PDB file of N, CA and C in Angstrom:
ATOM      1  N   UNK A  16     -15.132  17.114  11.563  1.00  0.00           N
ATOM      2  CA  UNK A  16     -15.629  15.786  11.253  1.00  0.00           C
ATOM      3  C   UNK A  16     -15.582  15.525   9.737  1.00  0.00           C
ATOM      4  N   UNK A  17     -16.008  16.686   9.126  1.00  0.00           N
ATOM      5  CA  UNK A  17     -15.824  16.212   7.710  1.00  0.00           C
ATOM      6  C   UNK A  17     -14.452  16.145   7.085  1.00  0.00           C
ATOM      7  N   UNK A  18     -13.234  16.929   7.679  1.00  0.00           N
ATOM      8  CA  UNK A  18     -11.794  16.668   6.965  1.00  0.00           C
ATOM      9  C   UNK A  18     -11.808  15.608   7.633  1.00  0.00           C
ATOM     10  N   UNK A  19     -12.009  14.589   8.724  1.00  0.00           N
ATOM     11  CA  UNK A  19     -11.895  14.074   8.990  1.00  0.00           C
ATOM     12  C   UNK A  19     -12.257  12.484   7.919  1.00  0.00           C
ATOM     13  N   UNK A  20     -13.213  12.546   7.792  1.00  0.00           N
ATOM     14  CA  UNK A  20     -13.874  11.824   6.635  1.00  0.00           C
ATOM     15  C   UNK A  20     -13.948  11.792   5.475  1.00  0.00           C
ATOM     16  N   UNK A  21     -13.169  13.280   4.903  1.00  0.00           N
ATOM     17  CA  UNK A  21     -12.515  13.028   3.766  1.00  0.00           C
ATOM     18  C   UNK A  21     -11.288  12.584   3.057  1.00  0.00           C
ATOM     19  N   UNK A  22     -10.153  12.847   4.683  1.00  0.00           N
ATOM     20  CA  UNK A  22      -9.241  11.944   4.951  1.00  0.00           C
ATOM     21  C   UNK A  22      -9.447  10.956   4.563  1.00  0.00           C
ATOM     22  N   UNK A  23     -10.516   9.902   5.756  1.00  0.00           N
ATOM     23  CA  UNK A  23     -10.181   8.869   5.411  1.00  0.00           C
ATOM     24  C   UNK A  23     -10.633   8.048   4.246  1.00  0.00           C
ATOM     25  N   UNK A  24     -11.855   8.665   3.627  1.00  0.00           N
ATOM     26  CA  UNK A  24     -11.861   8.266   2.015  1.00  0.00           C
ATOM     27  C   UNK A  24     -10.609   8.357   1.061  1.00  0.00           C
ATOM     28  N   UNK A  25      -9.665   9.827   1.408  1.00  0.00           N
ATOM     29  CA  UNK A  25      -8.344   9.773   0.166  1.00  0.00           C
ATOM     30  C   UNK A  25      -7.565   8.578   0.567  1.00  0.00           C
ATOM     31  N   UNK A  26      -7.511   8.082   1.592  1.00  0.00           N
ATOM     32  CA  UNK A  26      -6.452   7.354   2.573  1.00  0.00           C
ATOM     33  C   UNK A  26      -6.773   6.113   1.723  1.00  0.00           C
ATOM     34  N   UNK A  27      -7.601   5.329   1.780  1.00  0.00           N
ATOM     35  CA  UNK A  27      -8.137   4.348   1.022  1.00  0.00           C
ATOM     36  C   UNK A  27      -8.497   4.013  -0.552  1.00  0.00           C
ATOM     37  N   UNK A  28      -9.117   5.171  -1.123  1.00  0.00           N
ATOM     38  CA  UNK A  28      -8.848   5.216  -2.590  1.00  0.00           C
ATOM     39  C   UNK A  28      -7.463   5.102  -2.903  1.00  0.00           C
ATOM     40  N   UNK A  29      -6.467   5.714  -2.173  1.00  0.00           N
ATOM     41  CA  UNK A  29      -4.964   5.674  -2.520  1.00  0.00           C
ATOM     42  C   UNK A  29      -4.530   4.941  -2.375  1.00  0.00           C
ATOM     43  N   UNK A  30      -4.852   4.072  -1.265  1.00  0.00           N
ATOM     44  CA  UNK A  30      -4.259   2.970  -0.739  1.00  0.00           C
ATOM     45  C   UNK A  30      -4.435   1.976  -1.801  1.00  0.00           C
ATOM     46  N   UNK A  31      -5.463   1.600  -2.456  1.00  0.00           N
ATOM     47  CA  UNK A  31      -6.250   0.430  -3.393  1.00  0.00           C
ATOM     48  C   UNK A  31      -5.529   1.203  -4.987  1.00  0.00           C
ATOM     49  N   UNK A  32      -5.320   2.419  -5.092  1.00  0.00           N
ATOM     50  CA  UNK A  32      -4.928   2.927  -6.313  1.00  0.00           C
ATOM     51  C   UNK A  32      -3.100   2.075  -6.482  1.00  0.00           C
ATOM     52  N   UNK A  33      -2.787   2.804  -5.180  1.00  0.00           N
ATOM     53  CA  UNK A  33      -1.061   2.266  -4.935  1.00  0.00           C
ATOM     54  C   UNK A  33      -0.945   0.493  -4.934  1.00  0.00           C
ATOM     55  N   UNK A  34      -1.770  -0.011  -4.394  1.00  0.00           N
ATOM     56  CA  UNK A  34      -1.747  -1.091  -4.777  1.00  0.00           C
ATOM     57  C   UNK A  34      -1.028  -1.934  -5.361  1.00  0.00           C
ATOM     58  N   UNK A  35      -2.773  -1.428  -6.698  1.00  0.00           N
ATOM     59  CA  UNK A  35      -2.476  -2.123  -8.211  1.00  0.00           C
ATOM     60  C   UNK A  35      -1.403  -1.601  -8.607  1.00  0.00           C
ATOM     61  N   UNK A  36      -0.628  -0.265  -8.410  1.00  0.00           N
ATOM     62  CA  UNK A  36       0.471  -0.440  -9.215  1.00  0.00           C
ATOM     63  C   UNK A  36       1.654  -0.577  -8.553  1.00  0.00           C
ATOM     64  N   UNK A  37       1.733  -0.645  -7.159  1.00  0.00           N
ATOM     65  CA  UNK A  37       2.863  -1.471  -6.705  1.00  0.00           C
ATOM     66  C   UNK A  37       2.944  -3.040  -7.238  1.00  0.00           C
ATOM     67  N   UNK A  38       1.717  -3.472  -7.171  1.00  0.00           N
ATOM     68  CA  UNK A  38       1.789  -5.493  -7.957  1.00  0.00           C
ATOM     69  C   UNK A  38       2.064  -5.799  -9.316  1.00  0.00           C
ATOM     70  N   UNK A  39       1.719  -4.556  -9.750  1.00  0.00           N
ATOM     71  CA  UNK A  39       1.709  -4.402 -10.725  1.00  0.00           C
ATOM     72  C   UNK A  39       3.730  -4.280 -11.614  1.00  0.00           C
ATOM     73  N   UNK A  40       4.399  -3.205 -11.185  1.00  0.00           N
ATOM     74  CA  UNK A  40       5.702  -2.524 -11.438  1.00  0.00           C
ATOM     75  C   UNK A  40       6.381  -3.529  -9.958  1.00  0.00           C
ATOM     76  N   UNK A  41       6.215  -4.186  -9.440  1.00  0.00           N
ATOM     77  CA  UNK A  41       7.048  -5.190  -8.317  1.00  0.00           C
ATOM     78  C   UNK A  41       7.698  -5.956  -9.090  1.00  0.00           C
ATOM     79  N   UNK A  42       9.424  -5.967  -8.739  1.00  0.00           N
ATOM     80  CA  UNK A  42       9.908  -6.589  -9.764  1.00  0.00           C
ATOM     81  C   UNK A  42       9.496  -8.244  -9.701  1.00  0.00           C
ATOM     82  N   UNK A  43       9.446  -9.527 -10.554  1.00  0.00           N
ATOM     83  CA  UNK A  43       9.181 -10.780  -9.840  1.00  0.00           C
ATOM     84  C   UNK A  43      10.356 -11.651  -9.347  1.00  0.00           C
ATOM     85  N   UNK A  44      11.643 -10.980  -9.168  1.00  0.00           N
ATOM     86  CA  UNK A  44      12.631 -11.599  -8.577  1.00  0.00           C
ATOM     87  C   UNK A  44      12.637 -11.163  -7.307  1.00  0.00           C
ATOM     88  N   UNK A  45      12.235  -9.764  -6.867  1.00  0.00           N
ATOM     89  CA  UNK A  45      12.251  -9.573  -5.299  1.00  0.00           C
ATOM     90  C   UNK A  45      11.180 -10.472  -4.910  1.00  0.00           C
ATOM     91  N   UNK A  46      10.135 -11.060  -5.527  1.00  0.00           N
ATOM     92  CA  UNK A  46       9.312 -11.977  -4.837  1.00  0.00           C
ATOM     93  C   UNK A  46       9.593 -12.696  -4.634  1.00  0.00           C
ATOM     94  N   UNK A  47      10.285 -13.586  -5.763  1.00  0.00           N
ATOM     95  CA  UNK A  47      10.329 -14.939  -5.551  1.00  0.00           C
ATOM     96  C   UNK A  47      12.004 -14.833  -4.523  1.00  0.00           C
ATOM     97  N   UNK A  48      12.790 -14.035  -3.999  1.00  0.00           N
ATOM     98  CA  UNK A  48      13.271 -14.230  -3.583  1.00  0.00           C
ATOM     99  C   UNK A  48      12.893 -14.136  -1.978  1.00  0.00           C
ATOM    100  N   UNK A  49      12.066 -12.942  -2.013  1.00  0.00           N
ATOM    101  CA  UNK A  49      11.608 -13.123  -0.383  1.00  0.00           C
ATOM    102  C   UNK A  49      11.067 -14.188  -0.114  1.00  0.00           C
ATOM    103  N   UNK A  50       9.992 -14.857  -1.206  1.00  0.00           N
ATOM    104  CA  UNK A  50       9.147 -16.194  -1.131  1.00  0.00           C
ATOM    105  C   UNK A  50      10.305 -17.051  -0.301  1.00  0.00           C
ATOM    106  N   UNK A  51      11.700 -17.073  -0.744  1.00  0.00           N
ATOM    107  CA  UNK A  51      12.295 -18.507  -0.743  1.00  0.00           C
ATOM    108  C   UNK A  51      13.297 -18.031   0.587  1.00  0.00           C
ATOM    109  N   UNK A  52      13.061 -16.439   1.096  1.00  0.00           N
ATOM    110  CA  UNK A  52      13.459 -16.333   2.163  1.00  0.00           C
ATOM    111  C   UNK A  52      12.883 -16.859   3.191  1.00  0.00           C
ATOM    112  N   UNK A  53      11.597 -16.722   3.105  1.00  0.00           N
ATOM    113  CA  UNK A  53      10.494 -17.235   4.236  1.00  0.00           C
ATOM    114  C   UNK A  53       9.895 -18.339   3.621  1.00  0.00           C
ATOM    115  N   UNK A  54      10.826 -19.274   3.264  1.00  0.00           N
ATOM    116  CA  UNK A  54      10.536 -20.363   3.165  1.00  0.00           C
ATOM    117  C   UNK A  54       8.826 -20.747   2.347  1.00  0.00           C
ATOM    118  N   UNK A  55       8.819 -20.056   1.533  1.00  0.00           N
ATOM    119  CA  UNK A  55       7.359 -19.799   0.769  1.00  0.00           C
ATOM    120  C   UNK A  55       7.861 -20.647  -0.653  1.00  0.00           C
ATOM    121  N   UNK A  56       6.773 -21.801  -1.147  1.00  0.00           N
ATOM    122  CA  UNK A  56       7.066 -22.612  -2.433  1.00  0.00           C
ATOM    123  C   UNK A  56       6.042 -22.604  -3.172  1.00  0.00           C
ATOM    124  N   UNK A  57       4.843 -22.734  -2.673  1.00  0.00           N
ATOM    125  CA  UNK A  57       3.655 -22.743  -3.364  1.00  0.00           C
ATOM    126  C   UNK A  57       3.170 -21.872  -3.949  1.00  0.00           C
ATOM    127  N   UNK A  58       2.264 -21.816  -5.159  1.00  0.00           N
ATOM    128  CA  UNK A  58       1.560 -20.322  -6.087  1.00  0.00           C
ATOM    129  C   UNK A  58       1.131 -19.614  -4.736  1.00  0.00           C
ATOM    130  N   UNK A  59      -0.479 -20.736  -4.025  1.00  0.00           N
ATOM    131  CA  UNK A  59      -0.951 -19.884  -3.305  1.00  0.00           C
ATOM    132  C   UNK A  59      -0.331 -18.776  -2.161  1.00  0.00           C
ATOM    133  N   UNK A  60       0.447 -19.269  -1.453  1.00  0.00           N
ATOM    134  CA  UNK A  60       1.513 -18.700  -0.420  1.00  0.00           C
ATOM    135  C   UNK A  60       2.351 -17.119  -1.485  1.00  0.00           C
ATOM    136  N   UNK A  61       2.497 -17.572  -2.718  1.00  0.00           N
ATOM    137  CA  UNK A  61       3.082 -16.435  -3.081  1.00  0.00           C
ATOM    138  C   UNK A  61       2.580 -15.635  -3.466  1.00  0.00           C
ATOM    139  N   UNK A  62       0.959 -15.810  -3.794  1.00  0.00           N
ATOM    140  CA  UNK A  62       0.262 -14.862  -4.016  1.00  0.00           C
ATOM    141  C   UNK A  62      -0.239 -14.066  -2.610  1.00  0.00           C
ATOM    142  N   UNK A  63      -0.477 -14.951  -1.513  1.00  0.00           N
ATOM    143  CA  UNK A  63      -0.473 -14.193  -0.718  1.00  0.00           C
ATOM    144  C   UNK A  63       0.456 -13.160  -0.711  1.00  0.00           C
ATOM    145  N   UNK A  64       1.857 -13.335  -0.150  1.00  0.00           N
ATOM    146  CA  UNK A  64       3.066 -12.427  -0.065  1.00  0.00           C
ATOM    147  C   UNK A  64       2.813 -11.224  -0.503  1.00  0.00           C
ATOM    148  N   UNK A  65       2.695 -11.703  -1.871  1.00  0.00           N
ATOM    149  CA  UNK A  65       2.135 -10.534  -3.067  1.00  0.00           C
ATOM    150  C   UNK A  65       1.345  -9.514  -2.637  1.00  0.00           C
ATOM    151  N   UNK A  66      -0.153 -10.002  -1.580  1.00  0.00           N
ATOM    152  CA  UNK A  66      -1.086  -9.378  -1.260  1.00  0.00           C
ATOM    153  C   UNK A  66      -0.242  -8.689  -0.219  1.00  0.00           C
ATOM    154  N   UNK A  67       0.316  -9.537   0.752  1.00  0.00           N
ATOM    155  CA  UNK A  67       0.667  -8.350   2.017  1.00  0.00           C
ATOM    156  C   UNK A  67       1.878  -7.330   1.751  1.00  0.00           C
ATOM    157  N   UNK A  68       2.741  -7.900   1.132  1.00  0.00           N
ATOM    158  CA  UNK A  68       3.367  -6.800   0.712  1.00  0.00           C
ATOM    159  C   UNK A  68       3.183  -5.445  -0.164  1.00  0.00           C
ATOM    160  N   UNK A  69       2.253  -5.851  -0.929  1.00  0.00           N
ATOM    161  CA  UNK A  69       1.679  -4.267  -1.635  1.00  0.00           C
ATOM    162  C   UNK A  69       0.587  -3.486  -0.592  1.00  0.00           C
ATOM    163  N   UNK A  70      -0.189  -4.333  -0.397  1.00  0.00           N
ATOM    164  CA  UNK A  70      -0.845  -3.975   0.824  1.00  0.00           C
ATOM    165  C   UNK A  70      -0.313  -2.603   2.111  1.00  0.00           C
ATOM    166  N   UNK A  71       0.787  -3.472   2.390  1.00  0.00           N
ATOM    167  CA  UNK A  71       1.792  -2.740   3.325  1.00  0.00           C
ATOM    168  C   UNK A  71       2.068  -1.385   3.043  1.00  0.00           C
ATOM    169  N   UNK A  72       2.898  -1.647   1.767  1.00  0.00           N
ATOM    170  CA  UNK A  72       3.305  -0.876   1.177  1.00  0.00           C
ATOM    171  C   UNK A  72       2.665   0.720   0.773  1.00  0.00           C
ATOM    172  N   UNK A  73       1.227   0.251  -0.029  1.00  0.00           N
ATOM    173  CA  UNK A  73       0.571   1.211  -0.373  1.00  0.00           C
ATOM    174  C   UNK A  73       0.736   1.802   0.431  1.00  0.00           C
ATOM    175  N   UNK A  74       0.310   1.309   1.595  1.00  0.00           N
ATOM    176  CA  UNK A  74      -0.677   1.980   3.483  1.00  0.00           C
ATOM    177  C   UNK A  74       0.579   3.011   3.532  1.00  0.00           C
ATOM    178  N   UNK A  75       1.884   2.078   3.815  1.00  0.00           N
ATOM    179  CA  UNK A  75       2.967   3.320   4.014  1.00  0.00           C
ATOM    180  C   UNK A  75       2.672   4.777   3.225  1.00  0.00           C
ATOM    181  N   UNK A  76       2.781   4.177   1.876  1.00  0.00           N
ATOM    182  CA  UNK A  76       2.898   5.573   0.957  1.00  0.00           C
ATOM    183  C   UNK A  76       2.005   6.352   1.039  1.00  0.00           C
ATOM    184  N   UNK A  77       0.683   5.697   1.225  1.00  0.00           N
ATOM    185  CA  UNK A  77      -0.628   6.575   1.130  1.00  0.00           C
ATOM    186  C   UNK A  77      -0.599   7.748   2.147  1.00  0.00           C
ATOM    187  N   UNK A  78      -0.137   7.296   3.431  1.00  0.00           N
ATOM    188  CA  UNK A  78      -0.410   7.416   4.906  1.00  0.00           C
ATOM    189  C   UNK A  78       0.505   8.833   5.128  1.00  0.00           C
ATOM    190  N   UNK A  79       1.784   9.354   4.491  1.00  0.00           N
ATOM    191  CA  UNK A  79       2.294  10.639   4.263  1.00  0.00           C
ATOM    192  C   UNK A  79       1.742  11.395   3.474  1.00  0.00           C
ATOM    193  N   UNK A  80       1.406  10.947   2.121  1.00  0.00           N
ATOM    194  CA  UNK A  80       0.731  11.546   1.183  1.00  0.00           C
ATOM    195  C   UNK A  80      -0.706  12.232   1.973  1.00  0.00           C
ATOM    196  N   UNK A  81      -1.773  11.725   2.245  1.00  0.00           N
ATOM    197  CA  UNK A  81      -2.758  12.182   2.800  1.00  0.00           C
ATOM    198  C   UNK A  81      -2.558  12.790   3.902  1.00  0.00           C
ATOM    199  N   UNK A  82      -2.129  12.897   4.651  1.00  0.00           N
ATOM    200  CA  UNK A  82      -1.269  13.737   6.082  1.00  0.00           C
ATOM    201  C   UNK A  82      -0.783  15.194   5.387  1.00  0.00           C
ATOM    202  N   UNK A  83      -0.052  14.937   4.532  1.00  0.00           N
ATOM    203  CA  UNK A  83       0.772  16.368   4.103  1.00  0.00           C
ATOM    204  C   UNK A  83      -0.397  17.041   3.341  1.00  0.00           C
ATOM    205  N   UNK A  84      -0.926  16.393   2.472  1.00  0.00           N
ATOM    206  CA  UNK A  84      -2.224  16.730   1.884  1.00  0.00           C
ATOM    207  C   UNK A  84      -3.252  17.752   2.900  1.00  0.00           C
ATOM    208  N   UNK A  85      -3.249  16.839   3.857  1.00  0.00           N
ATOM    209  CA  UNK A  85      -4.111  17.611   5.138  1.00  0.00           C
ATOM    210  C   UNK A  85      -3.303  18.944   5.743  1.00  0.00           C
ATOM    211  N   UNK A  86      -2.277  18.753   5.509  1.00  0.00           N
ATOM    212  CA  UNK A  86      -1.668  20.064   6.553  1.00  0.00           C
ATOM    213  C   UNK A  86      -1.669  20.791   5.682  1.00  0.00           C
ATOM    214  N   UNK A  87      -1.400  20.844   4.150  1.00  0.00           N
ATOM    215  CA  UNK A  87      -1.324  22.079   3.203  1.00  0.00           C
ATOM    216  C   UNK A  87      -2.959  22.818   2.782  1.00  0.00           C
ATOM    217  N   UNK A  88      -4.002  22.101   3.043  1.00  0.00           N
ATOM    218  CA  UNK A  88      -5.395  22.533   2.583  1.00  0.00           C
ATOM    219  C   UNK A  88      -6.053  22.980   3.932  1.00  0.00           C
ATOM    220  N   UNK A  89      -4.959  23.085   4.858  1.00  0.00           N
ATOM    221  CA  UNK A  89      -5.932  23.243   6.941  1.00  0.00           C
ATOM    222  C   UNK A  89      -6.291  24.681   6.425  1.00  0.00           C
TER     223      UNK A  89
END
């Protein structure tokens, strides 16, 4: 129960760490080009994007990282 729960604390600190610096280092032409793929014009709409795509993203990266993490400290 407790690797369990310490999992999912790294899972989330990482996730919110990866984030900021995926939004951060995201180039702003892959945005504004996906924006104008999915038909996205407005700030607000692109800030969303912004949100779900790093979002996503982190989760991916985090989500091996903490897994392998777990199998090397069992």
């Amino acid at each position: 129960m407790k690797r369990i729960l310490l999992s999912l604390i790294a899972f989330v600190v990482l996730a919110i760490v990866l984030m900021f610096i995926l939004g951060a280092i995201m180039p702003d032409s892959l945005l504004r080009s996906l924006a104008s793929l999915l038909d996205i014009h407005d700030a607000e709409g692109i800030t969303n994007l912004l949100a779900d795509v790093t979002l996503i993203a982190s989760a991916a990266l985090s989500l091996p990282i903490v897994w392998m993490g777990n199998r090397r400290f069992r």
